[in-house]
Amino acid sequence: DGGITQSPKYLFRKEGQNVTLSCEQNLNHDAMYWYRQDPGQGLRLIYYSQIVNDFQKGDIAEGYSVSREKKESFPLTVTSAQKNPTAFYLCASSSGSLSEQYFGPGTRLTVT
Amino acid sequence: QKEVEQNSGPLSVPEGAIASLNCTYSDRVSQSFFWYRQYSGKSPELIMSIYSNGDKEDGRFTAQLNKASQYVSLLIRDSQPSDSATYLCAVNQGYIPTFGRGTSLIVHP
């Protein structure tokens, strides 16, 4: 089955620790995205990548970092510099410009 | 600043009725338009895409696009309680879609 996987589904961390969220896709999509969703809020773009070894900051990149070493993988690191990291994190991919996005199941991160 | 506006709702309709969800956008050069459904605690799933003016039907869903008025809508016929969810409108002019905040739909038996 083609799709996007994210792991883990739930993640708990202590304040001050960095944490990496996994995102893998086997749809052969070039573009991948990370969003953050807070309760009652829309989707906010953190980072996106149109091609391997290239990525761009989104609207709320501060406190986050990414890498895109393989087409299939786009991990997101939430660093200790991110002031309010508790949120629902969504990874998505698309086949190209103007195309629809397909979302992974999400990772719910709680930092205490 | 590109904007996509949706009424947050909730929109409440009885089972079997038509639910009408609306979305307006600010960027005139937008070229692709999408509706996603998001159940509580889950990720968004694509239900409709539309690229040209007019109507596009898929089962109980109809997407309508009017580029002159910068307006896109989603009609759900014969609404079911399982349609209760938040519906996100997304508008795309390149690689990065702009999402609305979503409209909450409640279908009551």
CSV table of C-alpha atoms in Angstrom, one decimal:
chain,number,residue,atom,x,y,z
A,1,ASP,CA,0.0,0.0,0.0
A,2,GLY,CA,1.3,3.5,-0.9
A,3,GLY,CA,1.1,6.1,1.8
A,4,ILE,CA,2.8,8.2,4.4
A,5,THR,CA,3.9,7.0,7.8
A,6,GLN,CA,4.7,9.0,10.8
A,7,SER,CA,6.1,7.7,14.0
A,8,PRO,CA,5.6,7.7,16.9
A,9,LYS,CA,1.9,8.4,17.2
A,10,TYR,CA,2.3,9.9,20.6
A,11,LEU,CA,5.5,11.4,22.0
A,12,PHE,CA,6.3,12.7,25.5
A,13,ARG,CA,9.4,14.7,26.3
A,14,LYS,CA,10.8,16.9,29.0
A,15,GLU,CA,11.4,20.5,28.4
A,16,GLY,CA,14.9,21.2,27.1
A,17,GLN,CA,15.2,18.0,25.1
A,18,ASN,CA,15.4,17.8,21.4
A,19,VAL,CA,13.1,15.3,19.7
A,20,THR,CA,12.9,14.0,16.2
A,21,LEU,CA,9.7,13.1,14.4
A,22,SER,CA,9.8,10.6,11.6
A,23,CYS,CA,8.1,10.9,8.2
A,24,GLU,CA,8.4,8.4,5.4
A,25,GLN,CA,6.5,8.1,2.1
A,26,ASN,CA,6.4,5.5,-0.6
A,27,LEU,CA,4.3,7.5,-3.0
A,28,ASN,CA,7.4,8.6,-5.0
A,29,HIS,CA,6.4,12.2,-4.3
A,30,ASP,CA,9.0,14.9,-4.8
A,31,ALA,CA,7.6,17.4,-2.3
A,32,MET,CA,7.2,16.9,1.4
A,33,TYR,CA,5.9,19.2,4.1
A,34,TRP,CA,5.6,19.6,7.9
A,35,TYR,CA,2.7,21.3,9.5
A,36,ARG,CA,1.8,22.1,13.1
A,37,GLN,CA,-1.8,22.1,14.2
A,38,ASP,CA,-2.9,23.5,17.6
A,39,PRO,CA,-6.4,23.0,19.1
A,40,GLY,CA,-9.0,25.0,17.1
A,41,GLN,CA,-6.3,26.3,14.8
A,42,GLY,CA,-5.6,25.8,11.2
A,43,LEU,CA,-2.5,24.2,9.7
A,44,ARG,CA,0.7,26.2,10.0
A,45,LEU,CA,3.6,25.3,7.7
A,46,ILE,CA,6.9,24.7,9.4
A,47,TYR,CA,9.2,23.5,6.6
A,48,TYR,CA,8.8,22.1,3.1
A,49,SER,CA,11.1,20.4,0.6
A,50,GLN,CA,10.5,20.3,-3.2
A,51,ILE,CA,13.5,18.0,-3.9
A,52,VAL,CA,16.1,15.9,-2.2
A,53,ASN,CA,18.8,17.9,-0.4
A,54,ASP,CA,16.8,21.1,-0.5
A,55,PHE,CA,14.3,22.5,1.9
A,56,GLN,CA,12.7,25.9,2.7
A,57,LYS,CA,11.4,27.5,5.8
A,58,GLY,CA,7.7,27.9,6.2
A,59,ASP,CA,5.8,30.4,8.3
A,60,ILE,CA,6.9,29.1,11.7
A,61,ALA,CA,10.3,27.5,11.3
A,62,GLU,CA,12.0,29.0,14.4
A,63,GLY,CA,12.9,26.2,16.8
A,64,TYR,CA,12.7,23.5,14.2
A,65,SER,CA,15.1,21.8,11.8
A,66,VAL,CA,14.7,19.3,9.0
A,67,SER,CA,16.8,17.2,6.6
A,68,ARG,CA,16.0,15.7,3.2
A,69,GLU,CA,18.7,13.2,2.4
A,70,LYS,CA,16.4,10.7,0.7
A,71,LYS,CA,13.3,11.2,-1.4
A,72,GLU,CA,11.3,9.0,0.9
A,73,SER,CA,12.2,10.6,4.2
A,74,PHE,CA,11.7,14.1,5.8
A,75,PRO,CA,12.4,14.0,9.5
A,76,LEU,CA,11.6,17.0,11.7
A,77,THR,CA,13.6,17.9,14.8
A,78,VAL,CA,11.9,20.0,17.5
A,79,THR,CA,14.7,21.7,19.3
A,80,SER,CA,14.7,23.1,22.9
A,81,ALA,CA,14.6,26.6,21.3
A,82,GLN,CA,10.9,26.0,20.3
A,83,LYS,CA,9.0,27.8,23.0
A,84,ASN,CA,5.7,26.0,22.7
A,85,PRO,CA,6.3,22.6,21.2
A,86,THR,CA,3.2,20.8,22.4
A,87,ALA,CA,1.1,20.3,19.3
A,88,PHE,CA,-0.2,17.9,16.7
A,89,TYR,CA,2.5,17.5,13.9
A,90,LEU,CA,1.5,16.5,10.4
A,91,CYS,CA,3.7,15.4,7.6
A,92,ALA,CA,2.4,15.6,4.0
A,93,SER,CA,3.6,15.0,0.5
A,94,SER,CA,2.6,15.9,-3.0
A,95,SER,CA,3.6,15.0,-6.5
A,96,GLY,CA,4.3,18.6,-7.5
A,97,SER,CA,3.2,22.1,-8.0
A,98,LEU,CA,-0.5,22.7,-7.8
A,99,SER,CA,-1.1,19.1,-6.7
A,100,GLU,CA,-3.1,17.8,-3.8
A,101,GLN,CA,-1.4,16.8,-0.6
A,102,TYR,CA,-1.5,13.5,1.2
A,103,PHE,CA,-1.1,13.5,4.9
A,104,GLY,CA,0.4,11.1,7.4
A,105,PRO,CA,-1.5,10.1,10.5
A,106,GLY,CA,0.3,12.7,12.6
A,107,THR,CA,2.4,12.7,15.8
A,108,ARG,CA,1.0,14.2,18.9
A,109,LEU,CA,3.9,15.7,20.9
A,110,THR,CA,3.6,16.7,24.5
A,111,VAL,CA,6.4,18.5,26.3
A,112,THR,CA,6.3,19.1,30.0
B,1,GLN,CA,-0.6,37.9,2.4
B,2,LYS,CA,-2.7,35.1,0.9
B,3,GLU,CA,-5.8,34.4,2.8
B,4,VAL,CA,-8.4,31.6,2.8
B,5,GLU,CA,-11.6,32.3,4.8
B,6,GLN,CA,-14.0,29.8,6.1
B,7,ASN,CA,-16.9,30.2,8.6
B,8,SER,CA,-15.7,28.2,11.6
B,9,GLY,CA,-19.3,27.0,12.4
B,10,PRO,CA,-20.4,24.7,13.7
B,11,LEU,CA,-22.8,24.1,10.8
B,12,SER,CA,-25.5,21.8,12.0
B,13,VAL,CA,-27.8,20.0,9.5
B,14,PRO,CA,-30.2,17.1,9.9
B,15,GLU,CA,-29.4,13.7,8.5
B,16,GLY,CA,-30.4,13.5,4.9
B,17,ALA,CA,-30.1,17.2,4.2
B,18,ILE,CA,-27.7,19.1,2.0
B,19,ALA,CA,-24.7,20.6,3.8
B,20,SER,CA,-23.2,23.7,2.1
B,21,LEU,CA,-19.6,24.7,3.0
B,22,ASN,CA,-18.1,27.9,1.7
B,23,CYS,CA,-14.6,29.3,1.2
B,24,THR,CA,-13.3,32.5,-0.2
B,25,TYR,CA,-9.7,33.3,-1.1
B,26,SER,CA,-7.7,36.4,-1.7
B,27,ASP,CA,-5.1,35.4,-4.3
B,28,ARG,CA,-6.5,35.9,-7.8
B,29,VAL,CA,-3.9,33.8,-9.5
B,30,SER,CA,-4.7,30.6,-7.4
B,31,GLN,CA,-5.0,27.7,-9.8
B,32,SER,CA,-6.0,24.6,-7.7
B,33,PHE,CA,-8.5,24.1,-5.0
B,34,PHE,CA,-9.0,21.3,-2.6
B,35,TRP,CA,-11.4,20.2,0.2
B,36,TYR,CA,-10.1,18.0,3.0
B,37,ARG,CA,-12.1,16.3,5.7
B,38,GLN,CA,-10.5,16.0,9.2
B,39,TYR,CA,-12.1,13.9,11.9
B,40,SER,CA,-11.3,14.9,15.5
B,41,GLY,CA,-7.9,13.8,16.5
B,42,LYS,CA,-7.1,12.5,12.9
B,43,SER,CA,-5.2,13.9,10.0
B,44,PRO,CA,-6.8,15.6,7.0
B,45,GLU,CA,-7.9,13.4,4.1
B,46,LEU,CA,-8.5,14.7,0.6
B,47,ILE,CA,-12.1,14.5,-0.6
B,48,MET,CA,-12.3,16.8,-3.6
B,49,SER,CA,-10.1,18.7,-6.0
B,50,ILE,CA,-11.2,21.3,-8.6
B,51,TYR,CA,-9.2,23.3,-11.1
B,52,SER,CA,-11.6,25.0,-13.4
B,53,ASN,CA,-14.8,27.0,-13.0
B,54,GLY,CA,-18.0,25.2,-12.6
B,55,ASP,CA,-19.1,22.1,-10.7
B,56,LYS,CA,-17.3,18.8,-10.1
B,57,GLU,CA,-19.3,15.9,-8.7
B,58,ASP,CA,-18.0,12.8,-6.9
B,59,GLY,CA,-20.7,10.6,-5.3
B,60,ARG,CA,-22.5,12.7,-2.6
B,61,PHE,CA,-19.9,15.5,-2.9
B,62,THR,CA,-20.0,18.4,-5.3
B,63,ALA,CA,-17.3,21.1,-5.5
B,64,GLN,CA,-18.1,24.4,-7.1
B,65,LEU,CA,-15.6,27.0,-8.2
B,66,ASN,CA,-16.1,30.6,-9.2
B,67,LYS,CA,-12.8,32.2,-9.9
B,68,ALA,CA,-14.3,35.6,-10.8
B,69,SER,CA,-15.8,35.8,-7.3
B,70,GLN,CA,-12.9,34.0,-5.7
B,71,TYR,CA,-15.2,31.5,-4.1
B,72,VAL,CA,-15.2,27.7,-3.8
B,73,SER,CA,-17.8,25.6,-2.1
B,74,LEU,CA,-18.5,22.0,-1.2
B,75,LEU,CA,-22.0,20.5,-1.2
B,76,ILE,CA,-22.7,17.3,0.6
B,77,ARG,CA,-25.9,15.6,-0.4
B,78,ASP,CA,-27.8,13.2,1.8
B,79,SER,CA,-25.7,14.1,4.8
B,80,GLN,CA,-24.9,11.3,7.2
B,81,PRO,CA,-23.7,11.5,10.9
B,82,SER,CA,-20.4,10.0,9.6
B,83,ASP,CA,-19.9,13.3,7.7
B,84,SER,CA,-19.6,15.1,11.0
B,85,ALA,CA,-16.0,16.5,10.9
B,86,THR,CA,-14.1,19.7,10.2
B,87,TYR,CA,-13.8,20.5,6.5
B,88,LEU,CA,-10.6,22.4,5.4
B,89,CYS,CA,-10.5,24.4,2.2
B,90,ALA,CA,-7.0,24.7,0.6
B,91,VAL,CA,-6.0,27.0,-2.3
B,92,ASN,CA,-2.8,26.5,-4.3
B,93,GLN,CA,-0.9,28.8,-6.5
B,94,GLY,CA,2.4,26.8,-6.5
B,95,TYR,CA,4.0,24.3,-4.2
B,96,ILE,CA,2.5,25.7,-1.1
B,97,PRO,CA,-1.2,25.6,-0.4
B,98,THR,CA,-2.9,28.1,1.8
B,99,PHE,CA,-5.4,26.4,4.2
B,100,GLY,CA,-8.5,27.9,5.8
B,101,ARG,CA,-9.1,27.2,9.4
B,102,GLY,CA,-11.9,24.9,8.6
B,103,THR,CA,-15.7,24.6,9.1
B,104,SER,CA,-17.0,22.2,11.7
B,105,LEU,CA,-20.0,20.2,10.4
B,106,ILE,CA,-22.4,18.4,12.6
B,107,VAL,CA,-25.0,16.1,11.1
B,108,HIS,CA,-27.6,15.1,13.7
B,109,PRO,CA,-29.9,12.1,13.3
